[in-house]
Short mmCIF file of N, CA and C and ligand atoms in Angstrom, two decimals:
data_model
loop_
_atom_site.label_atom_id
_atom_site.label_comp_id
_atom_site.label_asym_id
_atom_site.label_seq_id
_atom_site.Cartn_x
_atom_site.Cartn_y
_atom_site.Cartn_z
N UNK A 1 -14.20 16.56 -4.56
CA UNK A 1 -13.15 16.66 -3.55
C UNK A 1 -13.48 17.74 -2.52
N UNK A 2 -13.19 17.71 -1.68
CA UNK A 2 -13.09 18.10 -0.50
C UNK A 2 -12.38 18.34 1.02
N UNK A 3 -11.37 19.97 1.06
CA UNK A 3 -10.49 19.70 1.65
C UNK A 3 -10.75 19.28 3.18
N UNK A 4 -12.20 19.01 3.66
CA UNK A 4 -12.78 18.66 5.00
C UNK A 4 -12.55 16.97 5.10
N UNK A 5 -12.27 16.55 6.38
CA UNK A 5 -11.98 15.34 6.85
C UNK A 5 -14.03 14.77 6.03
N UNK A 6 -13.98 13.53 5.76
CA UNK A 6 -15.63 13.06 5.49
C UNK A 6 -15.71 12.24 6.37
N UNK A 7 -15.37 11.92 7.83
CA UNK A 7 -16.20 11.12 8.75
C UNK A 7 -17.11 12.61 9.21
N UNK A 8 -18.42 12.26 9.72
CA UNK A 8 -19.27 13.60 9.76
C UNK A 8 -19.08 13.81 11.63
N UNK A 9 -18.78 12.66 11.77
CA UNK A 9 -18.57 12.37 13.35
C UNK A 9 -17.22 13.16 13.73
N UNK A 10 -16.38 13.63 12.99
CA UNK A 10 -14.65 13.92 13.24
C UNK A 10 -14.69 14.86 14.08
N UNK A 11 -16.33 16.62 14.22
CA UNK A 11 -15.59 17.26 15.39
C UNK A 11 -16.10 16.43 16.80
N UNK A 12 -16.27 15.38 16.84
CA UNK A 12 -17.03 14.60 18.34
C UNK A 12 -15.40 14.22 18.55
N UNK A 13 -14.53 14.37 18.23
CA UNK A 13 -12.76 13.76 18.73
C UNK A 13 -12.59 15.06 20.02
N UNK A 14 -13.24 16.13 19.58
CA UNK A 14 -13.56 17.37 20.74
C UNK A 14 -11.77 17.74 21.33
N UNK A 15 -11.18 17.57 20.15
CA UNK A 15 -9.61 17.87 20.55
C UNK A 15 -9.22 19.39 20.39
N UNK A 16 -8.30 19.75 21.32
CA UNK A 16 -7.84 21.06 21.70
C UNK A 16 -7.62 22.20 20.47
N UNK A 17 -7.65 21.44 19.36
CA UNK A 17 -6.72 22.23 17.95
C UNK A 17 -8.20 22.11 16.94
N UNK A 18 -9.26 21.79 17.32
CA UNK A 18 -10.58 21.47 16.61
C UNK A 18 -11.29 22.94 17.20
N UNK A 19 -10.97 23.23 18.46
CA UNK A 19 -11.64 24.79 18.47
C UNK A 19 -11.70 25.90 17.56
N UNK A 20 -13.06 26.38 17.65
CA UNK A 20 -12.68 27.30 16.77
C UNK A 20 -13.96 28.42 17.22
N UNK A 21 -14.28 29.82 16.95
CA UNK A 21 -15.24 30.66 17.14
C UNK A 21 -14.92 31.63 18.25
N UNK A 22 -15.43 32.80 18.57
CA UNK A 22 -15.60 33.56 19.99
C UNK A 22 -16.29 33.38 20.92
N UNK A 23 -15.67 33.70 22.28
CA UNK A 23 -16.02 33.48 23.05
C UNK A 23 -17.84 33.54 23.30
N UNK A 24 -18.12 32.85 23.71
CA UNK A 24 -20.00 32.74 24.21
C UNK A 24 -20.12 31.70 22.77
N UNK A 25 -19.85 31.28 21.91
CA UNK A 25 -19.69 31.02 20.49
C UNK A 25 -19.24 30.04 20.02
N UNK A 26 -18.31 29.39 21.06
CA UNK A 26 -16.87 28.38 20.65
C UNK A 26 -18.00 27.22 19.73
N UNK A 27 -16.72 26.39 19.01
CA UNK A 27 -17.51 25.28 18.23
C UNK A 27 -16.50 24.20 18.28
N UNK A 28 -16.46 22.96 18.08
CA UNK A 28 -15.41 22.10 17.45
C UNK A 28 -15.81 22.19 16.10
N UNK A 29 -14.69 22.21 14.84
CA UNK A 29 -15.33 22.26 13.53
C UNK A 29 -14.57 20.52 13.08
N UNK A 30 -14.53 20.02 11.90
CA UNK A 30 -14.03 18.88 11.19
C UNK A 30 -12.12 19.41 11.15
N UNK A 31 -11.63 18.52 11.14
CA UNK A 31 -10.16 18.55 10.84
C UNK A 31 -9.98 18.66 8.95
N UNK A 32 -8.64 19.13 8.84
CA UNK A 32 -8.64 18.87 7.17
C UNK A 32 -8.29 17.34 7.14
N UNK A 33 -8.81 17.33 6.01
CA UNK A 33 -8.41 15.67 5.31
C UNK A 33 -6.48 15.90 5.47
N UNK A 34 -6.07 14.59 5.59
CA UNK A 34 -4.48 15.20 5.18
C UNK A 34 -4.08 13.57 3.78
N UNK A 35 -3.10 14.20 3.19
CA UNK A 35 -2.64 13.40 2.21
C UNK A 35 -2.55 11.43 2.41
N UNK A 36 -2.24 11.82 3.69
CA UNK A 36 -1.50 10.09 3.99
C UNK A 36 -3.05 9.60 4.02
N UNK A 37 -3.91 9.82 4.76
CA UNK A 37 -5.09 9.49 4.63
C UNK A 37 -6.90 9.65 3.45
N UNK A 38 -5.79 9.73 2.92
CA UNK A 38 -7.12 10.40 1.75
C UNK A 38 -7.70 11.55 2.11
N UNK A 39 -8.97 11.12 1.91
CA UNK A 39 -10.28 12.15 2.73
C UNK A 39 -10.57 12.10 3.67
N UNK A 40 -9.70 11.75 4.83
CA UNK A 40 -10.09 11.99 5.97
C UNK A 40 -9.23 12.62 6.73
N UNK A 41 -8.91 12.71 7.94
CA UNK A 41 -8.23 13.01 8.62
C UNK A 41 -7.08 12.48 9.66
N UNK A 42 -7.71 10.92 9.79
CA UNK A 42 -6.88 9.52 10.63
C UNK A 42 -7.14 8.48 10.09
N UNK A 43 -6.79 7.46 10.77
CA UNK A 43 -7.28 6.30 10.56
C UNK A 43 -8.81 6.05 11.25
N UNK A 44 -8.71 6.81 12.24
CA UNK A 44 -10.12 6.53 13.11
C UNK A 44 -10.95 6.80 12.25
N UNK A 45 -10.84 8.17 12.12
CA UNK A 45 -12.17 8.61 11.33
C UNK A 45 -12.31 8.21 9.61
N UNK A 46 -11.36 7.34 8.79
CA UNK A 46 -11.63 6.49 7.93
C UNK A 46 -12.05 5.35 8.32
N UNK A 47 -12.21 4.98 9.55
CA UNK A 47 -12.70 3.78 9.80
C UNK A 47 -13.86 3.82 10.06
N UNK A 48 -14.33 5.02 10.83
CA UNK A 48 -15.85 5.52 11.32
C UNK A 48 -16.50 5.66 9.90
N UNK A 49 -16.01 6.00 8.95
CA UNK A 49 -16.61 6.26 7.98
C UNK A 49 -17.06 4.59 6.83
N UNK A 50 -15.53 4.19 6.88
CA UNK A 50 -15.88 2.77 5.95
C UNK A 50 -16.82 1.50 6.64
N UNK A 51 -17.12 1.99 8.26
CA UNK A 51 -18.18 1.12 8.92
C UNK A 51 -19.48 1.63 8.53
N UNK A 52 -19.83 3.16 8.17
CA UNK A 52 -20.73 3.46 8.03
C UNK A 52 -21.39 2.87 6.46
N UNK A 53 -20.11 3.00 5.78
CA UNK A 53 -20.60 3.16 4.16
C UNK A 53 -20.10 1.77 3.32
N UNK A 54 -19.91 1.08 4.28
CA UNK A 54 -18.69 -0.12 3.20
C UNK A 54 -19.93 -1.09 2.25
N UNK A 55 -21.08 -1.04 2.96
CA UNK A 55 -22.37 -1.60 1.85
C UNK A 55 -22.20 -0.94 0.85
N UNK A 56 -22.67 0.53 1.10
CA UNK A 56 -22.50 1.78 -0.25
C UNK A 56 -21.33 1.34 -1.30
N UNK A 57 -19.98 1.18 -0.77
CA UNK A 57 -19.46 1.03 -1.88
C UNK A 57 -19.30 -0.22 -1.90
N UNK A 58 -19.44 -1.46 -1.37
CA UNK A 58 -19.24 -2.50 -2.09
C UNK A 58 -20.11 -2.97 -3.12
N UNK A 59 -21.51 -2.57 -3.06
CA UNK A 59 -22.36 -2.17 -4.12
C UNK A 59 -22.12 -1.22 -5.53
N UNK A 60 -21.08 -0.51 -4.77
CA UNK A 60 -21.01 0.72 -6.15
C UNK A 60 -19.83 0.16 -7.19
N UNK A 61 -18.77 -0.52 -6.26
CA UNK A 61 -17.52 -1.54 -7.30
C UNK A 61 -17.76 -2.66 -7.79
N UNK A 62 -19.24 -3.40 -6.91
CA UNK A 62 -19.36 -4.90 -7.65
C UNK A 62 -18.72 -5.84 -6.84
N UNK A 63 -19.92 -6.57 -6.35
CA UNK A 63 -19.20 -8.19 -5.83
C UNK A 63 -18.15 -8.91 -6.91
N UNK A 64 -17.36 -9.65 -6.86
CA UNK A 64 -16.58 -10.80 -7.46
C UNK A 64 -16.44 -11.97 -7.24
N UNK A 65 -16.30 -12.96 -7.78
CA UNK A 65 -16.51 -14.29 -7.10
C UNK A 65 -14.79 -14.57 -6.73
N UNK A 66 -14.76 -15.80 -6.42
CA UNK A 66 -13.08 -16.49 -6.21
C UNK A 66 -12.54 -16.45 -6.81
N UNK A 67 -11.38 -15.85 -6.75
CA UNK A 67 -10.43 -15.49 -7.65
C UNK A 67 -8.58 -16.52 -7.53
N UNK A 68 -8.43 -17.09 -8.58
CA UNK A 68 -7.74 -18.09 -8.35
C UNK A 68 -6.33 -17.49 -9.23
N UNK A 69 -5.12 -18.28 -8.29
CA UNK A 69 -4.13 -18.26 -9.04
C UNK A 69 -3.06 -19.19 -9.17
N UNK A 70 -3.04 -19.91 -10.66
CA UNK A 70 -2.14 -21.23 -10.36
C UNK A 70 -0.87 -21.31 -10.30
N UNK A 71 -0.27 -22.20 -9.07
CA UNK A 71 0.79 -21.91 -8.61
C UNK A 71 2.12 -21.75 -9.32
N UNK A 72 1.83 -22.83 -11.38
CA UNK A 72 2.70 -22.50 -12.12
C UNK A 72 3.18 -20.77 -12.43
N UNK A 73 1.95 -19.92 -11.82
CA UNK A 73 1.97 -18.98 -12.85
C UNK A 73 2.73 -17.68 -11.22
N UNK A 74 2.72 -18.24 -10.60
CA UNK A 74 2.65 -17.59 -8.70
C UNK A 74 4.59 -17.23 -8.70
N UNK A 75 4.71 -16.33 -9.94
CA UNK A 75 6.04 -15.51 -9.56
C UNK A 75 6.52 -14.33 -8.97
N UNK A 76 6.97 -14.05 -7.70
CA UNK A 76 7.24 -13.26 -7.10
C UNK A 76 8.52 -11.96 -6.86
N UNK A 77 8.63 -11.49 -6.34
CA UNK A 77 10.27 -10.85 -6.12
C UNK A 77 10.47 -10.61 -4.71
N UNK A 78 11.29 -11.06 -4.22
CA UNK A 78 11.61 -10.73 -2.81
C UNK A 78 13.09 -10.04 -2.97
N UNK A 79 12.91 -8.49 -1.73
CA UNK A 79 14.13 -8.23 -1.50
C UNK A 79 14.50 -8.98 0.38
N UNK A 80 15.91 -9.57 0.15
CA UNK A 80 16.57 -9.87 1.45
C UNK A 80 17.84 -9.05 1.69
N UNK A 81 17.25 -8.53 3.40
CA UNK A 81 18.45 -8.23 3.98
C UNK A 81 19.52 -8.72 4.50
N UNK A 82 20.68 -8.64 3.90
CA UNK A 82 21.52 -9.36 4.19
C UNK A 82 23.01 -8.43 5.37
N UNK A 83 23.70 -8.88 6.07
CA UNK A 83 25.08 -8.37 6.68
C UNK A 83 25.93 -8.68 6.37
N UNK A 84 27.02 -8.30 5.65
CA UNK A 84 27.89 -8.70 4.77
C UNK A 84 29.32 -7.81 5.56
N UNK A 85 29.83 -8.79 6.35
CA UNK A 85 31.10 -7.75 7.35
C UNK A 85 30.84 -6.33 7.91
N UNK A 86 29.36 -6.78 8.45
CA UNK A 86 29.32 -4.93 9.03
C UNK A 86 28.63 -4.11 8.15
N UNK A 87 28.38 -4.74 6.85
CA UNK A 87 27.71 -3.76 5.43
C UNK A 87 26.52 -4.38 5.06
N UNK A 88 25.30 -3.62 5.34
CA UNK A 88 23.94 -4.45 4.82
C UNK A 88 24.12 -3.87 3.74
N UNK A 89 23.61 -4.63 3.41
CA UNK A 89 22.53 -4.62 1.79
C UNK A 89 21.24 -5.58 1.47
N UNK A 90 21.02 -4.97 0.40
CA UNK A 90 19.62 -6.25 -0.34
C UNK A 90 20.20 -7.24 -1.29
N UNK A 91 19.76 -8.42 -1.18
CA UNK A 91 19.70 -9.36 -2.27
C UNK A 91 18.39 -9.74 -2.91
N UNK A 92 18.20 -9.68 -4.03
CA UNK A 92 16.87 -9.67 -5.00
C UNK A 92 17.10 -11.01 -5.50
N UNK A 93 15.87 -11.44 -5.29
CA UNK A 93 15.69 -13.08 -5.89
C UNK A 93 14.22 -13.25 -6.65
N UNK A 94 14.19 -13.86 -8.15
CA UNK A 94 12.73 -14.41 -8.69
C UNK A 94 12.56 -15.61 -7.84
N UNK A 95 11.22 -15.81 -7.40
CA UNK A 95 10.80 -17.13 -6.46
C UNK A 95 9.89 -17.55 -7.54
N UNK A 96 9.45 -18.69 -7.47
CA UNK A 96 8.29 -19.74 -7.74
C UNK A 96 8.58 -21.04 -6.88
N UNK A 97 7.64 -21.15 -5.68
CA UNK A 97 7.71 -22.12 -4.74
C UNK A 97 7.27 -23.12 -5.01
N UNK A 98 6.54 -23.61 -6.01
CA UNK A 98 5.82 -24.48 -6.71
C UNK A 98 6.85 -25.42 -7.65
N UNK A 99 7.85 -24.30 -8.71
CA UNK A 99 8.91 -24.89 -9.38
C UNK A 99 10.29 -25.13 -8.27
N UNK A 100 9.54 -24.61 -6.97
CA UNK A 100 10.88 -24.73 -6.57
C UNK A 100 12.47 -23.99 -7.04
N UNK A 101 12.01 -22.55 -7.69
CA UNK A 101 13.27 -21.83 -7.90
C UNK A 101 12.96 -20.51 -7.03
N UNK A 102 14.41 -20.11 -6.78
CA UNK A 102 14.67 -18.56 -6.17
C UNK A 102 16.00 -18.38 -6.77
N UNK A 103 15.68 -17.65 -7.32
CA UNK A 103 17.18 -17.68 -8.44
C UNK A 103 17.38 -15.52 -8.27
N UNK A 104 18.67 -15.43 -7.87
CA UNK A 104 18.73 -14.09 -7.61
C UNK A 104 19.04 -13.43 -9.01
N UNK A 105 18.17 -12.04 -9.10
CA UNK A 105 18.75 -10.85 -10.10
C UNK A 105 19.14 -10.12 -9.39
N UNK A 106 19.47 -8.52 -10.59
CA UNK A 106 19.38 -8.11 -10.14
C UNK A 106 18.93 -6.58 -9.72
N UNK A 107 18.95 -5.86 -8.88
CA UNK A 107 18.32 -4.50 -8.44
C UNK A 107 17.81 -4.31 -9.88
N UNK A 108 18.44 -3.82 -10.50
CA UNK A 108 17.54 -3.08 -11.74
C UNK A 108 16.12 -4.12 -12.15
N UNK A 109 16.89 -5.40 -12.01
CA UNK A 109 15.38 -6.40 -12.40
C UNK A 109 14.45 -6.25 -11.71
N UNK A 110 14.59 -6.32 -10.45
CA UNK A 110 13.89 -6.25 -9.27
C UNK A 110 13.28 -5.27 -8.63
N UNK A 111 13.50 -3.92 -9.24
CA UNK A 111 12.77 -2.49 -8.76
C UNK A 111 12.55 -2.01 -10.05
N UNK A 112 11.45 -0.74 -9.75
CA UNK A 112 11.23 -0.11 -11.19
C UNK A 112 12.19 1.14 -10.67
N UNK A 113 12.36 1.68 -11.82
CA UNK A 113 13.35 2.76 -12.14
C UNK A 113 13.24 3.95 -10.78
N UNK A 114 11.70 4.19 -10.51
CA UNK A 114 11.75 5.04 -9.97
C UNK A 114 11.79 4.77 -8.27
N UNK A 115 11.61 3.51 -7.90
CA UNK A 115 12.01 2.83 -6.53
C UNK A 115 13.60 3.48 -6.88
N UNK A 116 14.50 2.63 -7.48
CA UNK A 116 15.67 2.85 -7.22
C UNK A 116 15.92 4.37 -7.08
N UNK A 117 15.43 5.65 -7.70
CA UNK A 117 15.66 6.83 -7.69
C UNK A 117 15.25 7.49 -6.23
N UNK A 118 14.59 6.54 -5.65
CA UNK A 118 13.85 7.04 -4.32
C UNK A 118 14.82 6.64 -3.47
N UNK A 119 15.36 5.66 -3.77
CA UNK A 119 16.60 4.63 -2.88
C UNK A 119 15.59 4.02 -1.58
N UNK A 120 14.42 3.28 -2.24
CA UNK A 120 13.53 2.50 -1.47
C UNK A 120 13.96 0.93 -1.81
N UNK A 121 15.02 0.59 -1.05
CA UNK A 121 15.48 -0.51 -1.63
C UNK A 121 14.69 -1.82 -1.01
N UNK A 122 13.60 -1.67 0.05
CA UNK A 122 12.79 -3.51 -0.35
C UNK A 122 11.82 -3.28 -0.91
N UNK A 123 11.49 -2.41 -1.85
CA UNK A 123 9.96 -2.20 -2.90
C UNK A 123 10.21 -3.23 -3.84
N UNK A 124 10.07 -4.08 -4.20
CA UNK A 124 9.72 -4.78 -5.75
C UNK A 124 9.03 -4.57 -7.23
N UNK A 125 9.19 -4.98 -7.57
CA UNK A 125 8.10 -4.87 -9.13
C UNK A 125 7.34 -5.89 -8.69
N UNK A 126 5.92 -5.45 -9.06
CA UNK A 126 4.43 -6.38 -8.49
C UNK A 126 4.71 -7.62 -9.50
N UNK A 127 4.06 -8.51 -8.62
CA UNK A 127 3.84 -10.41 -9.31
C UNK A 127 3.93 -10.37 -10.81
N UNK A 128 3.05 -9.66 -11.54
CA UNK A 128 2.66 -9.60 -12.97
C UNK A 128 3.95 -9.04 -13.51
N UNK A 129 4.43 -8.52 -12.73
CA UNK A 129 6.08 -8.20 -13.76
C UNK A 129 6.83 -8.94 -13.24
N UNK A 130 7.08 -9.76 -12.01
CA UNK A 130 7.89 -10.90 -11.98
C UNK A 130 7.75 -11.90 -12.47
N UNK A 131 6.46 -12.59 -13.28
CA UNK A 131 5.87 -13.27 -14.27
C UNK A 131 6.58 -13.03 -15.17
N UNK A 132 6.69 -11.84 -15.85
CA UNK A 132 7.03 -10.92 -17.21
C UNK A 132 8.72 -11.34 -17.05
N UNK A 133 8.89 -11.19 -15.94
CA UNK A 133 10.50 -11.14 -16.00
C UNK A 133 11.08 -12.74 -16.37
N UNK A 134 10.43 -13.52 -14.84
CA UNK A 134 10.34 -14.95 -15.47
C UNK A 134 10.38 -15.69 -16.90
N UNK A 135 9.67 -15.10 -17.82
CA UNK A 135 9.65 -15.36 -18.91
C UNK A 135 10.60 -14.90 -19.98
N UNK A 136 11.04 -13.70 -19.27
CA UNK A 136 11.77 -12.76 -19.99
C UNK A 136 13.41 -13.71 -19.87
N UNK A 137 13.52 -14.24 -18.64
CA UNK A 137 14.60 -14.96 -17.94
C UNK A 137 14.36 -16.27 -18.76
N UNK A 138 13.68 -16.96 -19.56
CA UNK A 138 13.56 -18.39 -20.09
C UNK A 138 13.06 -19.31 -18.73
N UNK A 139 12.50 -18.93 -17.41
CA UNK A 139 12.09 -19.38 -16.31
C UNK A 139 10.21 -20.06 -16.79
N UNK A 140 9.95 -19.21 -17.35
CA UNK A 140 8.62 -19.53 -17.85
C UNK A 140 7.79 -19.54 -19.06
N UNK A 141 6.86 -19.95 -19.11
CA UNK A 141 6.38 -19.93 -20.69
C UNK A 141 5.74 -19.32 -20.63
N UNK A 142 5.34 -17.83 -22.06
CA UNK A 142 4.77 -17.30 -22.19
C UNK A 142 3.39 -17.96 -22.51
N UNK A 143 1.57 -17.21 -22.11
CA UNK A 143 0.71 -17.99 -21.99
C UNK A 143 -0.12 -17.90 -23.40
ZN1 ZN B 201 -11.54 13.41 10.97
#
């Protein structure tokens, strides 16, 4: 780890807040990495970087071939915003477009514990737990 931005290109942005040194001396140096962006510093300069290196690591994780998913098994969670006299809210529904159901739960089914504690109300629980739930609901057969 490293609290320096890793595009090597980042002081060429030659921005006002990148100065740094005394006079006869001055330099642009690298920005810090910041959180939202990983190790870098923007989007630019993660992009300057994953053009440089995206062979490097697609080599280092491994090609995969086609990856398939059958539509019996293709259960989702959608949150909808709804207006209800002036009062939004969400409505949470299990989908399978294939069986042709959208059958609503609810919030607690439809978020994990700690979405709701955040009060991030259109986050879902990922496919593989709306599967889980599906089944859990008598919607599907366990495999
Ligand atoms: Zn940078």
């Amino acid at each position: 780890m490293s609290e320096w931005c890793q595009n090597k290109k980042c002081p060429e942005k030659k921005t006002q807040t990148q100065i740094r040194g005394t006079k006869g001396n001055k330099y642009y140096q690298s920005n810090k990495a910041s959180g939202y962006y990983g190790h870098w510093c923007s989007m630019g300069c993660r992009e300057q970087w994953w053009n440089e290196h995206k062979d490097t690591c697609i080599n280092a994780v491994g090609f995969i071939d086609k990856q398939v998913l059958p539509l019996e098994d293709a259960w989702y969670v959608k949150a909808d915003y709804t207006w209800n006299s002036g009062d939004c809210n969400y409505l949470y529904f299990l989908v399978n477009k294939n069986k042709g159901i959208k059958q609503q739960i609810t919030r607690e089914q439809a978020q994990s514990p700690e979405d709701i504690e955040r009060h991030i109300e259109y986050f879902t629980i990922d496919d593989t737990q709306a599967r889980e739930l599906a089944i859990e609901l008598g919607l599907a057969q366990a495999s």
